Short mmCIF file of C-alpha atoms and ligand atoms in Angstrom, two decimals:
data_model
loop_
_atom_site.label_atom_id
_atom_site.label_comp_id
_atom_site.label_asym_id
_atom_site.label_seq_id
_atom_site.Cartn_x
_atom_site.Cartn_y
_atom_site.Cartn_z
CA UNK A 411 66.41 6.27 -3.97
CA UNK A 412 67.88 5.45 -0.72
CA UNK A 413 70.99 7.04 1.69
CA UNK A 414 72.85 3.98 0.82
CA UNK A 415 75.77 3.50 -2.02
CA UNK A 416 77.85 0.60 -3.10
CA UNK A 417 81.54 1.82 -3.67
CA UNK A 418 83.53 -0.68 -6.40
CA UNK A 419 87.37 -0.86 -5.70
CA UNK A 420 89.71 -2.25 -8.30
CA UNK A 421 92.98 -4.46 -7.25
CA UNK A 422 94.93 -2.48 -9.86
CA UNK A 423 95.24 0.53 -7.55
CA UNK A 424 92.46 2.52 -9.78
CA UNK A 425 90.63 4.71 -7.51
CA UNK A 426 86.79 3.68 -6.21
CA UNK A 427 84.34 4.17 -7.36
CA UNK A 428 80.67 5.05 -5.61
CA UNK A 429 77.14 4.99 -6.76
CA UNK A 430 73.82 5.34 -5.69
CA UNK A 431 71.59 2.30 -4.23
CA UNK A 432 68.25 2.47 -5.35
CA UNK A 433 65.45 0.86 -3.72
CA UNK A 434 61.86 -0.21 -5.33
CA UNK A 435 58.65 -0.76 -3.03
CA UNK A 436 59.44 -4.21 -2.74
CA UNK A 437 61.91 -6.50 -3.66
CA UNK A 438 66.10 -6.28 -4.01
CA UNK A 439 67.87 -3.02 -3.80
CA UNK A 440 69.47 -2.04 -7.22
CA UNK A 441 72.61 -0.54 -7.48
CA UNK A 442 72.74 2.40 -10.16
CA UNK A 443 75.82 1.55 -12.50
CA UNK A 444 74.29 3.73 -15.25
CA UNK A 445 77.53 6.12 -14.87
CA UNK A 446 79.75 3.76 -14.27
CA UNK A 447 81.08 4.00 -18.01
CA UNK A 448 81.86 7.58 -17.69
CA UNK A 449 83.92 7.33 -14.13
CA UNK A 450 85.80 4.35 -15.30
CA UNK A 451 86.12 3.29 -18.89
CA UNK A 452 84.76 0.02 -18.15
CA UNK A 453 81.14 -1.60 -18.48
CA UNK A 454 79.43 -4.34 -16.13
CA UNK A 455 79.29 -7.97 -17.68
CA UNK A 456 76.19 -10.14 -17.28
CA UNK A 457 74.85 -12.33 -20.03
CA UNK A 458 71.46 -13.73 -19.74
CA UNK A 459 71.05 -10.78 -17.34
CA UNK A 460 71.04 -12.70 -14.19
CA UNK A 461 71.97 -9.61 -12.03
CA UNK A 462 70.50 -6.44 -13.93
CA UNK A 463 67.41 -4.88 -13.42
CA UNK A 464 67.42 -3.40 -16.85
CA UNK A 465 64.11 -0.94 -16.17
CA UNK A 466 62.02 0.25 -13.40
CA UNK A 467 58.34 -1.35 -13.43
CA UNK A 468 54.93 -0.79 -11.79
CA UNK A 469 53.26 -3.12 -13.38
CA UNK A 470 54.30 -6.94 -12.46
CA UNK A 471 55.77 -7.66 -8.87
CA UNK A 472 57.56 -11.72 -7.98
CA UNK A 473 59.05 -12.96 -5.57
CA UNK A 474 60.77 -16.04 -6.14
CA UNK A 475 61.30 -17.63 -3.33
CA UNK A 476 58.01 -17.11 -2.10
CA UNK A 477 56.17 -17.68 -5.51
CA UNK A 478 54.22 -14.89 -5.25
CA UNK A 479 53.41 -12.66 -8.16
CA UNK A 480 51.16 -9.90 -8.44
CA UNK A 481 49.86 -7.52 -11.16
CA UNK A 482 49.43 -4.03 -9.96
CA UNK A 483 49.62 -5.05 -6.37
CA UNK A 484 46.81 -7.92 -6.61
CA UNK A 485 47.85 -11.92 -5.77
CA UNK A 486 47.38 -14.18 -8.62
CA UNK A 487 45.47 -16.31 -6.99
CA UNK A 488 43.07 -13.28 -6.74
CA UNK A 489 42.77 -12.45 -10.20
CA UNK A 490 42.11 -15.83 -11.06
CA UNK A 491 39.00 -16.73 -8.78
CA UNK A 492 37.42 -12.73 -8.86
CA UNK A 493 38.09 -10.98 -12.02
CA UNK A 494 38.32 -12.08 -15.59
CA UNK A 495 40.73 -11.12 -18.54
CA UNK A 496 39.23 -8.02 -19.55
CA UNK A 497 39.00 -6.92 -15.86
CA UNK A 498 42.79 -7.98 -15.56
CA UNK A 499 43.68 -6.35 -19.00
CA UNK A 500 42.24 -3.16 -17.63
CA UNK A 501 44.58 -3.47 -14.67
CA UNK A 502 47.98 -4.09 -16.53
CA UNK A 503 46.93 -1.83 -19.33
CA UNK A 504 45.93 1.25 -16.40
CA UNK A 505 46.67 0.57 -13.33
CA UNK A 506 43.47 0.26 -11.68
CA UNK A 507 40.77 -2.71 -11.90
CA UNK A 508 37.82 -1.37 -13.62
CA UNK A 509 33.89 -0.55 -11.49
CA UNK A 510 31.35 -1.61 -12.92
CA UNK A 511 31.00 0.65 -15.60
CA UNK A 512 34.33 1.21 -16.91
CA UNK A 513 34.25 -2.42 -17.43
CA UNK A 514 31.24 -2.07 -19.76
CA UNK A 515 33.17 0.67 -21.53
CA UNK A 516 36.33 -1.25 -21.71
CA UNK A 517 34.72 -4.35 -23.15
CA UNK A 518 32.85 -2.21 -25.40
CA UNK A 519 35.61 -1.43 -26.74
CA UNK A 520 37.72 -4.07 -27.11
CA UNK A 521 34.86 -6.04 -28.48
CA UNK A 522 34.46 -2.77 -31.33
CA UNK A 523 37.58 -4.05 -32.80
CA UNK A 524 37.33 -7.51 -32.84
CA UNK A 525 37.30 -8.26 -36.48
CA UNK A 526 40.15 -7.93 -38.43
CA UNK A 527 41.05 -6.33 -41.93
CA UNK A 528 39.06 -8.53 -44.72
CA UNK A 529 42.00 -8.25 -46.87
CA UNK A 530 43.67 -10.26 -43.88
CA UNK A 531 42.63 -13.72 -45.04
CA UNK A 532 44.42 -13.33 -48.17
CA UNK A 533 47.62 -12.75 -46.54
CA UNK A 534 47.16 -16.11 -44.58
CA UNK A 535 46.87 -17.82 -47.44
CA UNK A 536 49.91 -17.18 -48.69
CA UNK A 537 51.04 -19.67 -45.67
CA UNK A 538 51.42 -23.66 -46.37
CA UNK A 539 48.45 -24.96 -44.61
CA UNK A 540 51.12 -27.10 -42.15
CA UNK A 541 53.04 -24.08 -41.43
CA UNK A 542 53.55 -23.53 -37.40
CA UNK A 543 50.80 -21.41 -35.85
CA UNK A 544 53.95 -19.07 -34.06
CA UNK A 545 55.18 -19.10 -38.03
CA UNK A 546 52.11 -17.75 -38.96
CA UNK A 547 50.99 -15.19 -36.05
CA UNK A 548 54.60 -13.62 -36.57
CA UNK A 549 53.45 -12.78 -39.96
CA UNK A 550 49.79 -11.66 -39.20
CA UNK A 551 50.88 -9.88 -36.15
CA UNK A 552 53.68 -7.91 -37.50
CA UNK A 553 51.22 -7.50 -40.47
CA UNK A 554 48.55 -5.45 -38.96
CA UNK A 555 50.90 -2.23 -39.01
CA UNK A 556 50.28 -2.52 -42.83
CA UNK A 557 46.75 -2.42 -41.89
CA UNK A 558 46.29 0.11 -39.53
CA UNK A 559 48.27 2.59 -40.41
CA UNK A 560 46.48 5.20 -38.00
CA UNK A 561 47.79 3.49 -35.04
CA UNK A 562 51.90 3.09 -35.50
CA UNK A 563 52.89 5.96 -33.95
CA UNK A 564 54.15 5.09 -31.05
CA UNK A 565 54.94 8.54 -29.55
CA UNK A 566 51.35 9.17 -29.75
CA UNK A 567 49.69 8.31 -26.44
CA UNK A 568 45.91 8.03 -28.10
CA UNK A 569 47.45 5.92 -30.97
CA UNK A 570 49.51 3.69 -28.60
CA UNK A 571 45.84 3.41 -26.63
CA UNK A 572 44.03 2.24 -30.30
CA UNK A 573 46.84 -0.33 -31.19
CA UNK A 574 46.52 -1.22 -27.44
CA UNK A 575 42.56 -2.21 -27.88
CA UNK A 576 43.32 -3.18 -31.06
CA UNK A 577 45.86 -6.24 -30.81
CA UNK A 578 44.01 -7.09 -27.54
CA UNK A 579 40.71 -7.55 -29.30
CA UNK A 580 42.47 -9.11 -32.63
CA UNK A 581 44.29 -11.72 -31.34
CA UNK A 582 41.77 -14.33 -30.41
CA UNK A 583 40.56 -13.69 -33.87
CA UNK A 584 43.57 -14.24 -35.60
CA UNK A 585 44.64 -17.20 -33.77
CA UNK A 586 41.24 -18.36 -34.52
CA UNK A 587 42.30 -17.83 -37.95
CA UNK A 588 45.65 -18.98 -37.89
CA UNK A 589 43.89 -22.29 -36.84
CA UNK A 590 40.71 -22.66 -39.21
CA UNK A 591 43.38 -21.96 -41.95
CA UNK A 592 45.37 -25.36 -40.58
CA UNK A 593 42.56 -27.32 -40.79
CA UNK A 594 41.14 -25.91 -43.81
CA UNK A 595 37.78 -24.91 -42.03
CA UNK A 596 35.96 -21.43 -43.02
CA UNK A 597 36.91 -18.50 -40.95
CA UNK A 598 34.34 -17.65 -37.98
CA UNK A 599 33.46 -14.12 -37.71
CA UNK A 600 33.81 -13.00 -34.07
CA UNK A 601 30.49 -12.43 -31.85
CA UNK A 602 30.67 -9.75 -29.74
CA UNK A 603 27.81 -10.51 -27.22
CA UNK A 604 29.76 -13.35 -25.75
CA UNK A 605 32.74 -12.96 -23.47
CA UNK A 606 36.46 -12.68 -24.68
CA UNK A 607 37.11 -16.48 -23.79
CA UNK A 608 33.91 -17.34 -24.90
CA UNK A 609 34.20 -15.37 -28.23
CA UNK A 610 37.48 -16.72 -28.79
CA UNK A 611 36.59 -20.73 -28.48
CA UNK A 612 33.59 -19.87 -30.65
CA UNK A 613 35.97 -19.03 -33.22
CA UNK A 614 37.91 -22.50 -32.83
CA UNK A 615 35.24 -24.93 -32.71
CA UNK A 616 32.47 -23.45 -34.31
CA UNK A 617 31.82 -24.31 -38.02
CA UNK A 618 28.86 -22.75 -40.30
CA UNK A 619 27.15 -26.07 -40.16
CA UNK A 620 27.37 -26.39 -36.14
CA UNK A 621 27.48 -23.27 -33.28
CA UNK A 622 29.69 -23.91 -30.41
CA UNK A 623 27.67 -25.04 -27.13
CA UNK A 624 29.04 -22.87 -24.27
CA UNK A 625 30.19 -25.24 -21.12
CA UNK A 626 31.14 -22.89 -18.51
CA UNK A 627 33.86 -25.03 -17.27
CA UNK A 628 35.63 -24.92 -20.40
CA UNK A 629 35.02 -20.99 -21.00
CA UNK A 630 36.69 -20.52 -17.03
CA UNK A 631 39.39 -22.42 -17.74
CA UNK A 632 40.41 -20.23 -20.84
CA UNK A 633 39.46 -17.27 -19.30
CA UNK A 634 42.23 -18.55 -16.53
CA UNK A 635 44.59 -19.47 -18.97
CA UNK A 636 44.75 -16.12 -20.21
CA UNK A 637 44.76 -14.32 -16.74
CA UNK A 638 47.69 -16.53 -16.04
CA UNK A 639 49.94 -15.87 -18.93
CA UNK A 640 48.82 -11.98 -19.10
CA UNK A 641 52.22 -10.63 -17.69
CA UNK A 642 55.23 -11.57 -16.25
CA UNK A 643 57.43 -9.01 -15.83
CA UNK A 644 60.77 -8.50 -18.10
CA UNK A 645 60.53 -12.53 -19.44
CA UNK A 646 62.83 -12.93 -22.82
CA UNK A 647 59.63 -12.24 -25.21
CA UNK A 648 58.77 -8.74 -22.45
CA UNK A 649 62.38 -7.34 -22.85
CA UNK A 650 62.11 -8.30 -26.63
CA UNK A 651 59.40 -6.10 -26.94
CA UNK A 652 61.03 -3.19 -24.91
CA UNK A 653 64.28 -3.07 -26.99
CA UNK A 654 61.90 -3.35 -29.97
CA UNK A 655 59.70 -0.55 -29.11
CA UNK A 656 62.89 1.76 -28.06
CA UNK A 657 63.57 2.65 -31.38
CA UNK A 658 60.47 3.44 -31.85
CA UNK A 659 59.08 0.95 -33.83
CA UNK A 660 55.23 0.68 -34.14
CA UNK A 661 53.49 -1.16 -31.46
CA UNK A 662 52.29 -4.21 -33.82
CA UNK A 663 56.15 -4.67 -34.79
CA UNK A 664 57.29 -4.50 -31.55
CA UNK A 665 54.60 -7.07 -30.57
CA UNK A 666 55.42 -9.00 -33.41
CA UNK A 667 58.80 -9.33 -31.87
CA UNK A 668 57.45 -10.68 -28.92
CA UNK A 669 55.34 -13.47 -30.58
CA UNK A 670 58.53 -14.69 -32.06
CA UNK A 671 60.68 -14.50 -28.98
CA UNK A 672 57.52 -16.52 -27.18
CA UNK A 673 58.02 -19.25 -29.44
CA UNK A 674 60.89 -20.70 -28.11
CA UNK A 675 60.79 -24.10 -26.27
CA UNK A 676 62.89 -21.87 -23.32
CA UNK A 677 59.80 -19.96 -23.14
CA UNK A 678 56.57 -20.25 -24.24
CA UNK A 679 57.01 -23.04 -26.87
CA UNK A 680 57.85 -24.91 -23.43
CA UNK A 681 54.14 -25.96 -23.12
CA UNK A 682 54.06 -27.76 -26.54
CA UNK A 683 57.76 -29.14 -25.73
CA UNK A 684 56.10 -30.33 -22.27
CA UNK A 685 53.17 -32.06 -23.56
CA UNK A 686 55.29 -33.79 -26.26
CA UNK A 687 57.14 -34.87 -23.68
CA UNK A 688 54.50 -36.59 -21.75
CA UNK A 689 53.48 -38.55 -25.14
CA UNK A 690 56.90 -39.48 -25.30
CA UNK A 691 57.28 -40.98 -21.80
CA UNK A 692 53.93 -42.35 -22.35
CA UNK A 693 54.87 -43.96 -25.90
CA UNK A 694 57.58 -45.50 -24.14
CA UNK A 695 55.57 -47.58 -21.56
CA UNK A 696 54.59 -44.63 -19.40
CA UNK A 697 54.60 -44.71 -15.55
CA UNK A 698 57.12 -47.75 -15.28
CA UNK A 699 59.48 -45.64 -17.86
CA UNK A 700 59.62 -42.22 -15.83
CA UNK A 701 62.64 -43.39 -14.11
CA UNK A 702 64.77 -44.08 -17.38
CA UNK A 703 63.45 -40.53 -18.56
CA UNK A 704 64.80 -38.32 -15.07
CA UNK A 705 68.30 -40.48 -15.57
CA UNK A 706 68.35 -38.95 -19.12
CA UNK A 707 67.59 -35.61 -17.48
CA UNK A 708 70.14 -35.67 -14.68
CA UNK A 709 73.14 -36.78 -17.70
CA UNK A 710 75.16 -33.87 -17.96
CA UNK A 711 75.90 -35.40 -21.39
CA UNK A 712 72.41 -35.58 -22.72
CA UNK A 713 69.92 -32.25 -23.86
CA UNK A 714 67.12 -33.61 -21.98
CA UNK A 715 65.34 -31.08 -19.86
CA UNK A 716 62.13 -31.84 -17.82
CA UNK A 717 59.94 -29.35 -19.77
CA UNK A 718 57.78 -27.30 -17.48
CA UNK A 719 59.95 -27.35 -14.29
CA UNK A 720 62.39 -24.86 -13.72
CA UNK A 721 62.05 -20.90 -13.51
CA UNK A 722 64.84 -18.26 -13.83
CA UNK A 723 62.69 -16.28 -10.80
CA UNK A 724 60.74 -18.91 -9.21
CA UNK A 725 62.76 -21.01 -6.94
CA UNK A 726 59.87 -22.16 -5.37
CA UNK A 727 56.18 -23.79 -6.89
CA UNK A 728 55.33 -21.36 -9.68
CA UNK A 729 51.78 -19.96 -8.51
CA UNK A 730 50.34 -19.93 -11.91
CA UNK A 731 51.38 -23.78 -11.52
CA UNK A 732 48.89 -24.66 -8.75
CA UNK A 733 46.24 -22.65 -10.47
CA UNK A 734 46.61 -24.49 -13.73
CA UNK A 735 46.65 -27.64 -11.65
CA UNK A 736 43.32 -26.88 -9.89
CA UNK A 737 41.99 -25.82 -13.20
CA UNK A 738 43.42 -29.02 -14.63
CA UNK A 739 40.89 -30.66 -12.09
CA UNK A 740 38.03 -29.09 -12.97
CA UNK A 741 38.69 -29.58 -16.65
CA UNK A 742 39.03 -33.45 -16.71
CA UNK A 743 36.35 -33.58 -13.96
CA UNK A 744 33.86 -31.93 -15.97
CA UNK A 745 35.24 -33.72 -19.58
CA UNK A 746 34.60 -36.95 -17.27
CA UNK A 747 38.30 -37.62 -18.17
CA UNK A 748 39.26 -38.02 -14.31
CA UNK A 749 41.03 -40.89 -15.49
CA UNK A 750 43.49 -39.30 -18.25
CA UNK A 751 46.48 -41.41 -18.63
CA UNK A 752 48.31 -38.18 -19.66
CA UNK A 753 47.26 -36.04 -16.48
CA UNK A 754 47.95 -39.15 -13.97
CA UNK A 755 51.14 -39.65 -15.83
CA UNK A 756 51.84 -36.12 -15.26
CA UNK A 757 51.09 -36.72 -11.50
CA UNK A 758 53.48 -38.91 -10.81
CA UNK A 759 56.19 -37.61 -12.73
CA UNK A 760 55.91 -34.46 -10.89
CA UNK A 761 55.72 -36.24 -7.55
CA UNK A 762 58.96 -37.98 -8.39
CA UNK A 763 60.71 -35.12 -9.62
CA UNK A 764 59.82 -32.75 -6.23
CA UNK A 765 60.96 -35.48 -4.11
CA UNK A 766 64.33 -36.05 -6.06
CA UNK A 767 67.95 -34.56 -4.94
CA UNK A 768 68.58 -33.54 -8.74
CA UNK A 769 65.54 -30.82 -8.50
CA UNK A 770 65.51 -30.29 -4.71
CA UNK A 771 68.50 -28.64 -5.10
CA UNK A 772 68.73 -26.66 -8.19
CA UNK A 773 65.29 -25.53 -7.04
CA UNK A 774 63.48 -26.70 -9.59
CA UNK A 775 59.26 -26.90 -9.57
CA UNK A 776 56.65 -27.26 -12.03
CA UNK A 777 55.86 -23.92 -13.62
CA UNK A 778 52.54 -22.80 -15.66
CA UNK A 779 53.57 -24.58 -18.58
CA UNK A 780 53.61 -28.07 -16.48
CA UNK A 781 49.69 -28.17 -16.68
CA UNK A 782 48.66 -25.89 -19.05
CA UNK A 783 49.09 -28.14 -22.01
CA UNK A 784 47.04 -30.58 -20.41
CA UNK A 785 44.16 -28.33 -19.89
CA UNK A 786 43.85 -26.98 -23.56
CA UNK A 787 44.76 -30.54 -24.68
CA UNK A 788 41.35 -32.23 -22.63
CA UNK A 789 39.60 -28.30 -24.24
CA UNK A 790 40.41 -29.45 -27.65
CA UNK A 791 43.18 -27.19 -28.71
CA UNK A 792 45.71 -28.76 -30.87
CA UNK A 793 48.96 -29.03 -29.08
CA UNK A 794 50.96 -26.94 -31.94
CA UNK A 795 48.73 -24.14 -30.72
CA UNK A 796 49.29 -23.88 -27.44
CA UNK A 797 51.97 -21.52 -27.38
CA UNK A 798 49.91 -19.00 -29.62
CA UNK A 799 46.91 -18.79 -27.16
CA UNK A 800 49.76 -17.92 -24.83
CA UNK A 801 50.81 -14.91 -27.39
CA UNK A 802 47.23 -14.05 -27.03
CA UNK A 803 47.18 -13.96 -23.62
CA UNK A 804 50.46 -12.18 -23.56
CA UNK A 805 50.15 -9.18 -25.87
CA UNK A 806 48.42 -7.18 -23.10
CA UNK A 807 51.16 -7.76 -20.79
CA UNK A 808 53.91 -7.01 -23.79
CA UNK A 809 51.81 -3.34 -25.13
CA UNK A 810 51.30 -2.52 -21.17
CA UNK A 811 55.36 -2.94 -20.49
CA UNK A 812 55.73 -1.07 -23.97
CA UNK A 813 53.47 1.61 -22.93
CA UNK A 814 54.86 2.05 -19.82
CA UNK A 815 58.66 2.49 -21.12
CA UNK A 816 57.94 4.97 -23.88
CA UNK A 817 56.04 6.96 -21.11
CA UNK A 818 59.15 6.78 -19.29
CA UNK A 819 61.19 10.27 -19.06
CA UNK A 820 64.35 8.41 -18.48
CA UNK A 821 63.25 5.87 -21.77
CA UNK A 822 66.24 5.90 -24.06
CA UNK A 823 67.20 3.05 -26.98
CA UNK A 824 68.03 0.29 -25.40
CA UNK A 825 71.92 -0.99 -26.65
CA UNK A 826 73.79 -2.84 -24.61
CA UNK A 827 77.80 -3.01 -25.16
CA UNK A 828 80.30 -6.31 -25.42
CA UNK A 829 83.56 -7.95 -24.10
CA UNK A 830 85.09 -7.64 -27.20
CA UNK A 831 87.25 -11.37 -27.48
CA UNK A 832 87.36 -11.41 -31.48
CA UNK A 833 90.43 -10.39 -33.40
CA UNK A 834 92.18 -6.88 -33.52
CA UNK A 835 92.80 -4.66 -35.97
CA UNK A 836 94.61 -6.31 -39.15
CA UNK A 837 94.89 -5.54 -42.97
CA UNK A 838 92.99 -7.72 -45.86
CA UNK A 839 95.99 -9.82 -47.41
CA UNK A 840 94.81 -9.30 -51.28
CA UNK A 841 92.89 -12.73 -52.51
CA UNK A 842 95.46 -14.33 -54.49
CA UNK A 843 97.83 -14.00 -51.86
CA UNK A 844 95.84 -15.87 -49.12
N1 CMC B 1197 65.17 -29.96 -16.37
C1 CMC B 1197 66.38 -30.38 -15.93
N2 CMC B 1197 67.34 -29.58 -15.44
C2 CMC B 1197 67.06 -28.29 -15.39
C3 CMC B 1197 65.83 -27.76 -15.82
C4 CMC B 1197 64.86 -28.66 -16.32
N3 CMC B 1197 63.68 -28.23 -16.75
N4 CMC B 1197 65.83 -26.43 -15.66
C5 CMC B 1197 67.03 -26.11 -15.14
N5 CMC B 1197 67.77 -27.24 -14.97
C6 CMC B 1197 69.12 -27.33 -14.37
C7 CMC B 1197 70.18 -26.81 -15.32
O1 CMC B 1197 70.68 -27.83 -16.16
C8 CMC B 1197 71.20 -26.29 -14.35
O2 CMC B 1197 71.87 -27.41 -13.82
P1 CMC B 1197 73.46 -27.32 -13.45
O3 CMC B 1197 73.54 -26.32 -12.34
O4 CMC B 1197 73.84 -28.70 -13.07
O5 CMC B 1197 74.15 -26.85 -14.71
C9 CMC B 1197 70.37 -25.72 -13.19
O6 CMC B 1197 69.13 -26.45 -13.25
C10 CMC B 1197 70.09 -24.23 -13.34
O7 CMC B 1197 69.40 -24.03 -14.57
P2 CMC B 1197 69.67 -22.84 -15.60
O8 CMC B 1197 69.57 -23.39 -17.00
O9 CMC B 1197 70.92 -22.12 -15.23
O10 CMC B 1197 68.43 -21.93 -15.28
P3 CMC B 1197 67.91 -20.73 -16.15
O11 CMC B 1197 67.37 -19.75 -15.20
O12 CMC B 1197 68.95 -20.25 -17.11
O13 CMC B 1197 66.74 -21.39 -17.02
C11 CMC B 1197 64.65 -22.15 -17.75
C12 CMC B 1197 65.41 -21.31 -16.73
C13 CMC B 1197 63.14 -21.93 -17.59
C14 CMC B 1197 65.04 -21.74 -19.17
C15 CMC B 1197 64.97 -23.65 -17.50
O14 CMC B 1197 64.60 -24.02 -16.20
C16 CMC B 1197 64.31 -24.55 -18.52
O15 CMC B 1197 64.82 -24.71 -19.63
N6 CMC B 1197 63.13 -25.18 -18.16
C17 CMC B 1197 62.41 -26.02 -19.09
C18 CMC B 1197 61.65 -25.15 -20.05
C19 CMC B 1197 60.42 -24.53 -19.43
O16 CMC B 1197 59.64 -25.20 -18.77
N7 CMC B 1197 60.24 -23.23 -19.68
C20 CMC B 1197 59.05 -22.50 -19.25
C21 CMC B 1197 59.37 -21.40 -18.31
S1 CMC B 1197 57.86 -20.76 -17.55
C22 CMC B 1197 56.98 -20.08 -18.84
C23 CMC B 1197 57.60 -18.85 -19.35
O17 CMC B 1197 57.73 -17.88 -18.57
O18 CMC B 1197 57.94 -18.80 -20.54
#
């Protein structure tokens, strides 16, 4: 709360109006409109949200124009090079990174409930082997309410804590699935003495006839993937799961929610979308074709969007962006792919785009998804995947913002109101009349 109000006058001669400015730790003033209804009849306007704050948040701090983000407090950049996901999960989720031996504990027991439900593999089968990996983890997400039944009350702070550890320690193992199922491979039982990334690539690669060799590289670069992606405060797929959970939905449905918001090329489909795009460009003659391909994108008449530039917050280079590129190094350098067509490629079509007037100006950079593709591409995920290991990676981020609201005093449904532009009132004229 600050001293400070906003007062909103009306050219009709209606009488102004005041409210109260609040102010966060950091970042823009908001104005409190929340009784504006009452004093005036009439409700703000703002589609796509671009100038509401539509909860308060300790949890995920950016600033745009800088391109900073923080969790808790803590840089990115931080997070990526000292702690791993479980350490970071244990931040979002309470507030604090873990010492030494609540991190024992908090693995412990995330890696408790790492397998899932037996009777789960039946219920994936019911899928068509080529179904989309989002198609499917809606389903088996939004599933597991069926299965644990003794976590989906979500006024329940220890139950909200179980479905918490639970999806957290499940998801790796049912994207696993999700993917073994695609390729017709047998499921691999999780192993809970290796680390979450580590665990979860076993999963992937490893068959009963062959073990997965560990390369440290790859397990890092996971592990970053997932500290990357693990929250970004109230995204389209976040605020999904917030209006979800306000009716008080279970925590798996409201998460389920979230995976299928995420899926969207807008989103987090926009890795998959990006590295499509690169074959594309690529297909086409590559390099010597990137100039035909940003024409297409400047047309205002054509669809074409440069997928993985562009932010609704950042108006500057997306931090998680550099991180993935650096990663993207240290990938392709230790693959021995430091000459990947598809990475150079990538190069110089983001060197191009930074430099040209079209971007400069809408302030328009390379965000997470620019390079992320490229690094599970060179780890051997399949590309229709991508955006689920992003769900994974997610969920803590989505059942930390969840837990936070319904902890909330001031939590109440969320329902937004319209500009009503359809018809008025007017009678049914009987059919035969019509
Ligand atoms: N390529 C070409 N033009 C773009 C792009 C792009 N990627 N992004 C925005 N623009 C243009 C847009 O056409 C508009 O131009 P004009 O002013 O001439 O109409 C201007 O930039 C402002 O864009 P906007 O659509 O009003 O911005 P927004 O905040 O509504 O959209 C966005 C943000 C991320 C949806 C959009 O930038 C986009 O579609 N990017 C490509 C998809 C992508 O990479 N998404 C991943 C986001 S990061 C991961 C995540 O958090 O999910």
């Amino acid at each position: 709360m600050t001293d400070r109000t906003a007062t909103l006058t009306f050219s009709d001669g209606a009488p102004p109006v005041t409210f109260p400015v609040l102010a966060g730790t950091v970042g823009p003033d908001v104005i409190d409109i929340r009784t504006l209804y009452a004093k005036t009849g009439k409700f703000t306007y703002d589609t796509g949200f671009l100038s509401t704050a539509s909860c308060n948040s300790t949890i995920t701090y950016i600033d745009g124009d800088k391109g900073e983000l923080l969790y808790r407090g803590y840089p990115i950049e931080e997070l990526a090079t000292k702690c791993d996901f479980l350490e970071v999960c244990h931040l979002l989720l309470y507030g604090e990174l873990p010492d030494s031996t609540e991190k024992i504990a908090f693995s412990g027991r995330v890696t408790k409930h790492t397998m899932v439900n037996e009777q789960m593999q039946f219920f994936l089968r019911g899928f068509r082997r080529d179904a989309h990996p989002m198609a499917v983890m809606t389903g088996l997400v939004g599933a597991l309410s069926a299965f644990y039944p003794d976590s989906i009350n979500l006024h329940d702070a220890n139950q909200r804590d179980i479905s918490a550890i639970r999806l957290i320690a499940k998801m790796p193992t049912l994207v696993a699935m999700a993917y073994k199922y695609s390729v017709g491979q047998p499921y691999m039982y999780p192993r809970n003495d290796l680390s979450y990334a580590a665990n979860f690539m076993r999963m992937m690669f490893a068959t009963p006839c062959e073990d997965f060799k560990i390369n440290e590289v790859l397990v890092r670069a996971m592990d970053r993937i997932f500290i990357l992606h693990a929250d970004h405060e109230q995204n389209a797929s976040t605020s999904t799961v917030r209006l979800c959970a306000s009716s008080g939905t279970n925590p798996f449905a409201a998460i389920a929610a979230g995976v299928a918001c995420l899926w969207g090329p807008a989103h987090g489909g926009a890795n998959e979308a990006c590295l499509n795009m690169l074959y594309d460009i690529q297909a086409q003659g590559g390099a010597a074709k990137i100039g035909d391909f940003i024409a297409k994108v400047k047309d205002k008449n054509s669809t074409v969007k440069l997928m993985g530039f562009g932010h609704r917050v950042y108006k500057n280079y997306d931090p998680r962006a550099k991180l993935m590129r650096e990663t993207c190094y240290e990938v392709l350098d230790a693959l021995g792919l430091g000459d990947d067509p598809l990475f150079k490629l990538a190069m110089t079509l983001e060197k191009i785009a930074v430099e040209d007037e079209y971007f400069v100006s809408r302030k328009l950079y390379p965000n997470v998804d620019y390079y992320s593709g490229i690094v599970q591409k060179a780890i051997g995920i399949p590309v229709p995947l991508f955006t689920a290991i992003f769900s994974l990676a997610r969920t803590v981020g989505w059942i930390a913002q969840l837990n936070e609201m319904i902890a909330d005093p001031e939590y109440k449904i969320g329902r937004p109101r319209q500009l009503f532009t359809g018809q008025t009132r007017r009678s049914v004229v009987p059919l035969a009349q019509r």
